[in-house]
Amino acid sequence: MVRIGISPDPSHSGGEPPAPRHVAIIMDGNGRWANSRGLPRTAGHERGVEALRRTVEAARDLGISYLTVFSFSTENWRRPASEVNTLFGLLKAYVQRDLERLKQDGVRIRVIGQREGLPADIAALVDRAERETAHNTRFHLTIAFNYGSRNEILRAATAYAQAIADGTCKGAATEDGFAAFLDTRDLPDPDLVIRTSGEFRISNFLLWQAAYAELLFVDVLWPDFNRAHLESAISRYHERERRFGSVNPGAT
Ligand code: IPE
Ligand code: IPE
Ligand code: MG
């Protein structure tokens, strides 16, 4: 099969096709995982953090350079306060516990989403994690927390309009000019977006950035997600033909 447009991995030396450069995951199904075992939803979220640890390690081993995970949406505030508190506590514990190791492993951490409205201790921790890993280039872990695409696009549009009005940005608005105001300004677009839990929706995740991403919906609850599932997702990605609106070079 002829494939075009898959971002080449410069370190790749033949044999297996290169892994997608940027994989984004909607980590869904923690509540159902817990419910099916008669456990509280919080137990599912706790096990979800372990799945995240496994996935970060597997992604690095498999040659993925950018992993972006959806961890808390701007709409998740609609959940009971106790569940929201648990999710905030788990993010805090994850960053606190894993920061040193991620730093040493050359991982650059970014957190995208609306920073405003986050509890001060979490905002400070996130700032610290970003600052202390800013020089790392081996692997890029981006956590979408208090993130919603519409919220991001609105913030970016407001800032871009302001920059055009005050002359900081010259000329007419462009797609690249706009994208430079998104939270993902330093990241390539995702090549593959995976959603676990069997739901077939995007739920306000990377709407601009995933314009040409391959979408994969897998019937696995997030706490069960493991290296084999990621490998299988990459294999399925390799079966896809990306055309970006063009035609297959072999087409007649
Ligand atoms: C994903 O699992 C975690 C978040 C959305 C924060 P859910 O909590 O949505 O689990 P389900 O979808 O209810 O099973
Ligand atoms: C999407 O999952 C958000 C995250 C995984 C953080 P949800 O569980 O919030 O999405 P919906 O409500 O089923 O669309
Ligand atoms: Mg869900």
mmCIF file of C-alpha atoms and ligand atoms in Angstrom:
data_model
loop_
_atom_site.group_PDB
_atom_site.id
_atom_site.type_symbol
_atom_site.label_atom_id
_atom_site.label_comp_id
_atom_site.label_asym_id
_atom_site.label_seq_id
_atom_site.Cartn_x
_atom_site.Cartn_y
_atom_site.Cartn_z
ATOM 1 C CA MET A 1 0.000 0.000 0.000
ATOM 2 C CA VAL A 2 1.273 3.454 -0.830
ATOM 3 C CA ARG A 3 1.278 5.777 2.104
ATOM 4 C CA ILE A 4 1.856 9.466 1.898
ATOM 5 C CA GLY A 5 2.105 12.210 4.412
ATOM 6 C CA ILE A 6 3.087 10.172 7.446
ATOM 7 C CA SER A 7 5.602 12.331 9.263
ATOM 8 C CA PRO A 8 8.962 10.607 8.841
ATOM 9 C CA ASP A 9 10.924 9.663 11.902
ATOM 10 C CA PRO A 10 14.513 10.788 11.199
ATOM 11 C CA SER A 11 15.910 8.132 13.542
ATOM 12 C CA HIS A 12 14.170 5.390 11.613
ATOM 13 C CA SER A 13 16.441 3.075 9.668
ATOM 14 C CA GLY A 14 14.153 0.813 7.656
ATOM 15 C CA GLY A 15 12.363 -2.452 8.384
ATOM 16 C CA GLU A 16 9.194 -1.682 10.319
ATOM 17 C CA PRO A 17 7.320 1.429 9.169
ATOM 18 C CA PRO A 18 7.955 4.374 11.477
ATOM 19 C CA ALA A 19 5.615 4.853 14.422
ATOM 20 C CA PRO A 20 3.204 7.774 14.203
ATOM 21 C CA ARG A 21 5.055 10.830 15.437
ATOM 22 C CA HIS A 22 2.207 12.156 17.593
ATOM 23 C CA VAL A 23 -0.421 9.964 19.234
ATOM 24 C CA ALA A 24 -3.258 11.531 21.231
ATOM 25 C CA ILE A 25 -5.493 9.501 23.525
ATOM 26 C CA ILE A 26 -8.919 10.148 25.008
ATOM 27 C CA MET A 27 -8.501 8.059 28.152
ATOM 28 C CA ASP A 28 -12.104 7.004 28.712
ATOM 29 C CA GLY A 29 -13.895 4.277 30.656
ATOM 30 C CA ASN A 30 -12.524 4.565 34.192
ATOM 31 C CA GLY A 31 -15.998 4.779 35.730
ATOM 32 C CA ARG A 32 -17.326 1.754 33.849
ATOM 33 C CA TRP A 33 -14.205 -0.249 34.721
ATOM 34 C CA ALA A 34 -14.892 0.418 38.412
ATOM 35 C CA ASN A 35 -18.666 -0.085 38.210
ATOM 36 C CA SER A 36 -18.274 -3.459 36.561
ATOM 37 C CA ARG A 37 -16.244 -4.562 39.585
ATOM 38 C CA GLY A 38 -18.564 -3.069 42.184
ATOM 39 C CA LEU A 39 -15.931 -0.453 43.036
ATOM 40 C CA PRO A 40 -16.340 3.322 43.402
ATOM 41 C CA ARG A 41 -15.524 5.384 40.278
ATOM 42 C CA THR A 42 -12.478 6.772 42.072
ATOM 43 C CA ALA A 43 -10.914 3.289 41.991
ATOM 44 C CA GLY A 44 -11.205 3.392 38.204
ATOM 45 C CA HIS A 45 -9.468 6.761 38.086
ATOM 46 C CA GLU A 46 -6.656 5.425 40.286
ATOM 47 C CA ARG A 47 -6.127 2.468 37.986
ATOM 48 C CA GLY A 48 -6.301 4.882 35.072
ATOM 49 C CA VAL A 49 -3.129 6.562 36.341
ATOM 50 C CA GLU A 50 -1.335 3.213 36.195
ATOM 51 C CA ALA A 51 -2.502 2.780 32.608
ATOM 52 C CA LEU A 52 -1.083 6.220 31.861
ATOM 53 C CA ARG A 53 2.311 5.237 33.325
ATOM 54 C CA ARG A 54 2.340 2.059 31.229
ATOM 55 C CA THR A 55 1.345 3.956 28.108
ATOM 56 C CA VAL A 56 4.019 6.647 28.481
ATOM 57 C CA GLU A 57 6.659 3.951 28.786
ATOM 58 C CA ALA A 58 5.290 1.922 25.877
ATOM 59 C CA ALA A 59 4.972 4.988 23.641
ATOM 60 C CA ARG A 60 8.616 5.877 24.210
ATOM 61 C CA ASP A 61 9.747 2.313 23.532
ATOM 62 C CA LEU A 62 7.688 2.142 20.349
ATOM 63 C CA GLY A 63 9.283 5.251 18.858
ATOM 64 C CA ILE A 64 6.419 7.691 19.326
ATOM 65 C CA SER A 65 7.806 11.199 20.010
ATOM 66 C CA TYR A 66 4.677 13.018 21.163
ATOM 67 C CA LEU A 67 1.955 11.609 23.408
ATOM 68 C CA THR A 68 -0.992 13.805 24.346
ATOM 69 C CA VAL A 69 -3.569 12.523 26.814
ATOM 70 C CA PHE A 70 -7.013 13.894 27.663
ATOM 71 C CA SER A 71 -7.214 13.838 31.417
ATOM 72 C CA PHE A 72 -9.884 16.370 32.483
ATOM 73 C CA SER A 73 -12.205 18.299 30.199
ATOM 74 C CA THR A 74 -13.774 21.712 30.681
ATOM 75 C CA GLU A 75 -17.085 19.797 30.711
ATOM 76 C CA ASN A 76 -15.953 17.400 33.451
ATOM 77 C CA TRP A 77 -16.730 20.153 35.978
ATOM 78 C CA ARG A 78 -20.326 18.896 35.616
ATOM 79 C CA ARG A 79 -19.387 15.827 37.666
ATOM 80 C CA PRO A 80 -19.938 15.618 41.442
ATOM 81 C CA ALA A 81 -17.441 17.776 43.374
ATOM 82 C CA SER A 82 -16.027 14.701 45.106
ATOM 83 C CA GLU A 83 -15.097 13.123 41.752
ATOM 84 C CA VAL A 84 -13.610 16.392 40.488
ATOM 85 C CA ASN A 85 -11.522 16.594 43.674
ATOM 86 C CA THR A 86 -10.296 13.044 43.166
ATOM 87 C CA LEU A 87 -9.243 13.797 39.586
ATOM 88 C CA PHE A 88 -7.377 16.929 40.680
ATOM 89 C CA GLY A 89 -5.695 14.999 43.481
ATOM 90 C CA LEU A 90 -4.605 12.265 41.088
ATOM 91 C CA LEU A 91 -3.064 14.744 38.643
ATOM 92 C CA LYS A 92 -1.179 16.343 41.499
ATOM 93 C CA ALA A 93 0.035 13.004 42.840
ATOM 94 C CA TYR A 94 1.079 11.831 39.361
ATOM 95 C CA VAL A 95 3.177 14.928 38.655
ATOM 96 C CA GLN A 96 4.663 14.965 42.155
ATOM 97 C CA ARG A 97 5.561 11.296 42.083
ATOM 98 C CA ASP A 98 6.757 10.965 38.484
ATOM 99 C CA LEU A 99 8.374 14.334 37.778
ATOM 100 C CA GLU A 100 11.922 13.383 38.787
ATOM 101 C CA ARG A 101 11.901 10.179 36.767
ATOM 102 C CA LEU A 102 10.329 11.806 33.725
ATOM 103 C CA LYS A 103 12.896 14.592 33.954
ATOM 104 C CA GLN A 104 15.755 12.116 34.027
ATOM 105 C CA ASP A 105 14.254 10.178 31.125
ATOM 106 C CA GLY A 106 14.357 13.270 28.905
ATOM 107 C CA VAL A 107 10.599 13.807 28.908
ATOM 108 C CA ARG A 108 9.268 17.279 28.284
ATOM 109 C CA ILE A 109 5.987 17.852 30.086
ATOM 110 C CA ARG A 110 3.361 20.270 28.904
ATOM 111 C CA VAL A 111 -0.102 20.855 30.266
ATOM 112 C CA ILE A 112 -2.675 22.291 27.857
ATOM 113 C CA GLY A 113 -6.043 23.730 28.785
ATOM 114 C CA GLN A 114 -7.281 26.707 30.707
ATOM 115 C CA ARG A 115 -4.857 27.439 33.527
ATOM 116 C CA GLU A 116 -7.194 30.019 34.998
ATOM 117 C CA GLY A 117 -9.593 28.375 37.438
ATOM 118 C CA LEU A 118 -7.166 25.650 38.497
ATOM 119 C CA PRO A 119 -6.438 25.500 42.240
ATOM 120 C CA ALA A 120 -3.269 27.518 42.998
ATOM 121 C CA ASP A 121 -1.265 24.496 44.172
ATOM 122 C CA ILE A 122 -1.983 22.564 40.961
ATOM 123 C CA ALA A 123 -1.232 25.587 38.759
ATOM 124 C CA ALA A 124 2.105 26.061 40.575
ATOM 125 C CA LEU A 125 3.001 22.377 40.240
ATOM 126 C CA VAL A 126 2.159 22.344 36.550
ATOM 127 C CA ASP A 127 4.257 25.498 35.993
ATOM 128 C CA ARG A 128 7.154 23.843 37.795
ATOM 129 C CA ALA A 129 6.892 20.601 35.792
ATOM 130 C CA GLU A 130 6.877 22.554 32.527
ATOM 131 C CA ARG A 131 9.769 24.769 33.587
ATOM 132 C CA GLU A 132 11.964 21.960 34.885
ATOM 133 C CA THR A 133 11.494 19.823 31.775
ATOM 134 C CA ALA A 134 11.570 22.630 29.193
ATOM 135 C CA HIS A 135 15.043 21.621 27.968
ATOM 136 C CA ASN A 136 14.079 17.962 27.366
ATOM 137 C CA THR A 137 13.617 16.784 23.797
ATOM 138 C CA ARG A 138 13.579 12.975 23.865
ATOM 139 C CA PHE A 139 9.826 12.577 24.416
ATOM 140 C CA HIS A 140 6.956 15.028 24.698
ATOM 141 C CA LEU A 141 4.176 14.227 27.159
ATOM 142 C CA THR A 142 1.286 16.644 27.009
ATOM 143 C CA ILE A 143 -1.534 16.417 29.522
ATOM 144 C CA ALA A 144 -4.816 18.035 28.506
ATOM 145 C CA PHE A 145 -6.214 19.121 31.855
ATOM 146 C CA ASN A 146 -9.119 21.530 32.219
ATOM 147 C CA TYR A 147 -8.983 21.347 28.433
ATOM 148 C CA GLY A 148 -11.747 21.808 25.907
ATOM 149 C CA SER A 149 -11.141 22.539 22.255
ATOM 150 C CA ARG A 150 -13.831 25.184 21.999
ATOM 151 C CA ASN A 151 -12.439 26.931 25.058
ATOM 152 C CA GLU A 152 -8.936 26.788 23.568
ATOM 153 C CA ILE A 153 -10.090 28.054 20.165
ATOM 154 C CA LEU A 154 -11.993 30.932 21.753
ATOM 155 C CA ARG A 155 -8.986 31.956 23.862
ATOM 156 C CA ALA A 156 -6.737 31.736 20.803
ATOM 157 C CA ALA A 157 -9.152 33.679 18.582
ATOM 158 C CA THR A 158 -9.435 36.435 21.185
ATOM 159 C CA ALA A 159 -5.651 36.728 21.540
ATOM 160 C CA TYR A 160 -5.078 36.587 17.770
ATOM 161 C CA ALA A 161 -7.696 39.260 17.088
ATOM 162 C CA GLN A 162 -6.058 41.446 19.733
ATOM 163 C CA ALA A 163 -2.594 40.893 18.196
ATOM 164 C CA ILE A 164 -3.889 41.848 14.750
ATOM 165 C CA ALA A 165 -5.681 44.902 16.146
ATOM 166 C CA ASP A 166 -2.643 46.201 18.029
ATOM 167 C CA GLY A 167 -0.261 45.476 15.137
ATOM 168 C CA THR A 168 1.772 42.724 16.869
ATOM 169 C CA CYS A 169 0.647 40.428 14.030
ATOM 170 C CA LYS A 170 0.842 42.080 10.623
ATOM 171 C CA GLY A 171 -1.298 41.327 7.592
ATOM 172 C CA ALA A 172 -4.362 39.153 7.183
ATOM 173 C CA ALA A 173 -5.225 36.268 9.480
ATOM 174 C CA THR A 174 -3.772 32.911 8.425
ATOM 175 C CA GLU A 175 -4.199 29.334 9.635
ATOM 176 C CA ASP A 176 -0.598 29.171 10.831
ATOM 177 C CA GLY A 177 -0.912 32.591 12.448
ATOM 178 C CA PHE A 178 -3.971 31.398 14.362
ATOM 179 C CA ALA A 179 -2.431 28.053 15.343
ATOM 180 C CA ALA A 180 0.431 29.963 16.974
ATOM 181 C CA PHE A 181 -2.073 31.124 19.607
ATOM 182 C CA LEU A 182 -3.378 27.645 20.441
ATOM 183 C CA ASP A 183 -2.159 25.841 23.583
ATOM 184 C CA THR A 184 -0.565 23.298 21.217
ATOM 185 C CA ARG A 185 1.539 25.926 19.434
ATOM 186 C CA ASP A 186 4.774 23.960 19.989
ATOM 187 C CA LEU A 187 3.352 20.573 18.974
ATOM 188 C CA PRO A 188 2.914 18.900 15.598
ATOM 189 C CA ASP A 189 -0.668 17.925 14.768
ATOM 190 C CA PRO A 190 -1.621 14.457 16.023
ATOM 191 C CA ASP A 191 -1.258 11.653 13.475
ATOM 192 C CA LEU A 192 -3.436 9.239 15.411
ATOM 193 C CA VAL A 193 -6.202 9.914 17.943
ATOM 194 C CA ILE A 194 -7.279 6.897 19.992
ATOM 195 C CA ARG A 195 -10.384 6.813 22.162
ATOM 196 C CA THR A 196 -10.824 3.942 24.553
ATOM 197 C CA SER A 197 -14.075 2.618 26.080
ATOM 198 C CA GLY A 198 -15.978 1.978 22.847
ATOM 199 C CA GLU A 199 -17.520 5.457 22.558
ATOM 200 C CA PHE A 200 -17.451 6.951 19.063
ATOM 201 C CA ARG A 201 -16.996 10.623 19.768
ATOM 202 C CA ILE A 202 -14.339 13.280 20.162
ATOM 203 C CA SER A 203 -15.841 15.067 23.200
ATOM 204 C CA ASN A 204 -14.237 18.449 22.464
ATOM 205 C CA PHE A 205 -10.647 17.189 22.096
ATOM 206 C CA LEU A 206 -8.144 18.761 19.644
ATOM 207 C CA LEU A 207 -10.846 19.770 17.151
ATOM 208 C CA TRP A 208 -8.527 22.051 15.175
ATOM 209 C CA GLN A 209 -5.390 19.924 15.486
ATOM 210 C CA ALA A 210 -6.991 16.585 14.573
ATOM 211 C CA ALA A 211 -8.307 17.873 11.228
ATOM 212 C CA TYR A 212 -6.355 15.133 9.399
ATOM 213 C CA ALA A 213 -5.606 12.715 12.216
ATOM 214 C CA GLU A 214 -6.503 9.070 11.824
ATOM 215 C CA LEU A 215 -9.195 8.185 14.385
ATOM 216 C CA LEU A 216 -9.278 4.890 16.208
ATOM 217 C CA PHE A 217 -12.016 3.840 18.629
ATOM 218 C CA VAL A 218 -11.063 0.842 20.708
ATOM 219 C CA ASP A 219 -13.299 -1.295 22.850
ATOM 220 C CA VAL A 220 -11.024 -1.357 25.902
ATOM 221 C CA LEU A 221 -11.691 0.498 29.133
ATOM 222 C CA TRP A 222 -8.808 2.852 29.891
ATOM 223 C CA PRO A 223 -7.589 1.121 33.106
ATOM 224 C CA ASP A 224 -7.064 -2.060 31.037
ATOM 225 C CA PHE A 225 -5.110 -0.319 28.251
ATOM 226 C CA ASN A 226 -1.604 -1.725 27.833
ATOM 227 C CA ARG A 227 1.379 -1.971 25.521
ATOM 228 C CA ALA A 228 -0.260 -4.625 23.332
ATOM 229 C CA HIS A 229 -3.245 -2.338 22.742
ATOM 230 C CA LEU A 230 -0.917 0.493 21.744
ATOM 231 C CA GLU A 231 1.031 -1.801 19.404
ATOM 232 C CA SER A 232 -2.210 -2.951 17.832
ATOM 233 C CA ALA A 233 -3.333 0.683 17.413
ATOM 234 C CA ILE A 234 -0.085 1.480 15.603
ATOM 235 C CA SER A 235 -0.516 -1.529 13.311
ATOM 236 C CA ARG A 236 -4.014 -0.387 12.442
ATOM 237 C CA TYR A 237 -2.697 3.112 11.814
ATOM 238 C CA HIS A 238 -0.224 1.667 9.335
ATOM 239 C CA GLU A 239 -3.088 0.081 7.399
ATOM 240 C CA ARG A 240 -4.600 3.501 6.802
ATOM 241 C CA GLU A 241 -3.872 5.569 3.739
ATOM 242 C CA ARG A 242 -3.528 9.250 4.533
ATOM 243 C CA ARG A 243 -4.329 11.515 1.621
ATOM 244 C CA PHE A 244 -4.716 14.995 3.156
ATOM 245 C CA GLY A 245 -7.252 15.889 0.465
ATOM 246 C CA SER A 246 -4.962 14.824 -2.366
ATOM 247 C CA VAL A 247 -5.008 11.567 -4.344
ATOM 248 C CA ASN A 248 -2.963 8.443 -3.955
ATOM 249 C CA PRO A 249 0.072 8.878 -6.243
ATOM 250 C CA GLY A 250 -0.742 5.493 -7.797
ATOM 251 C CA ALA A 251 -4.333 6.501 -8.659
ATOM 252 C CA THR A 252 -5.364 6.714 -12.321
HETATM 253 C C1 IPE B 1 -12.307 8.887 31.922
HETATM 254 O O1 IPE B 1 -13.166 7.964 32.463
HETATM 255 C C2 IPE B 1 -11.784 9.890 32.918
HETATM 256 C C3 IPE B 1 -12.379 11.227 32.749
HETATM 257 C C4 IPE B 1 -13.224 11.575 31.843
HETATM 258 C C5 IPE B 1 -11.951 12.239 33.679
HETATM 259 P P1 IPE B 1 -14.659 8.292 32.844
HETATM 260 O O2 IPE B 1 -14.699 8.806 34.233
HETATM 261 O O3 IPE B 1 -15.293 9.190 31.838
HETATM 262 O O4 IPE B 1 -15.309 6.860 32.779
HETATM 263 P P2 IPE B 1 -16.713 6.450 32.167
HETATM 264 O O5 IPE B 1 -16.757 6.996 30.766
HETATM 265 O O6 IPE B 1 -17.754 7.063 33.036
HETATM 266 O O7 IPE B 1 -16.713 4.960 32.203
HETATM 267 C C1 IPE B 2 -13.727 12.761 27.613
HETATM 268 O O1 IPE B 2 -14.390 11.786 28.331
HETATM 269 C C2 IPE B 2 -12.828 13.551 28.518
HETATM 270 C C3 IPE B 2 -11.684 12.831 29.076
HETATM 271 C C4 IPE B 2 -11.325 11.618 28.781
HETATM 272 C C5 IPE B 2 -10.914 13.574 30.012
HETATM 273 P P1 IPE B 2 -15.862 12.011 28.928
HETATM 274 O O2 IPE B 2 -16.229 10.773 29.626
HETATM 275 O O3 IPE B 2 -15.883 13.274 29.713
HETATM 276 O O4 IPE B 2 -16.722 12.237 27.600
HETATM 277 P P2 IPE B 2 -18.272 12.060 27.354
HETATM 278 O O5 IPE B 2 -18.989 12.847 28.426
HETATM 279 O O6 IPE B 2 -18.589 10.605 27.448
HETATM 280 O O7 IPE B 2 -18.495 12.591 25.973
HETATM 281 MG MG MG B 3 -16.287 8.855 30.113
#
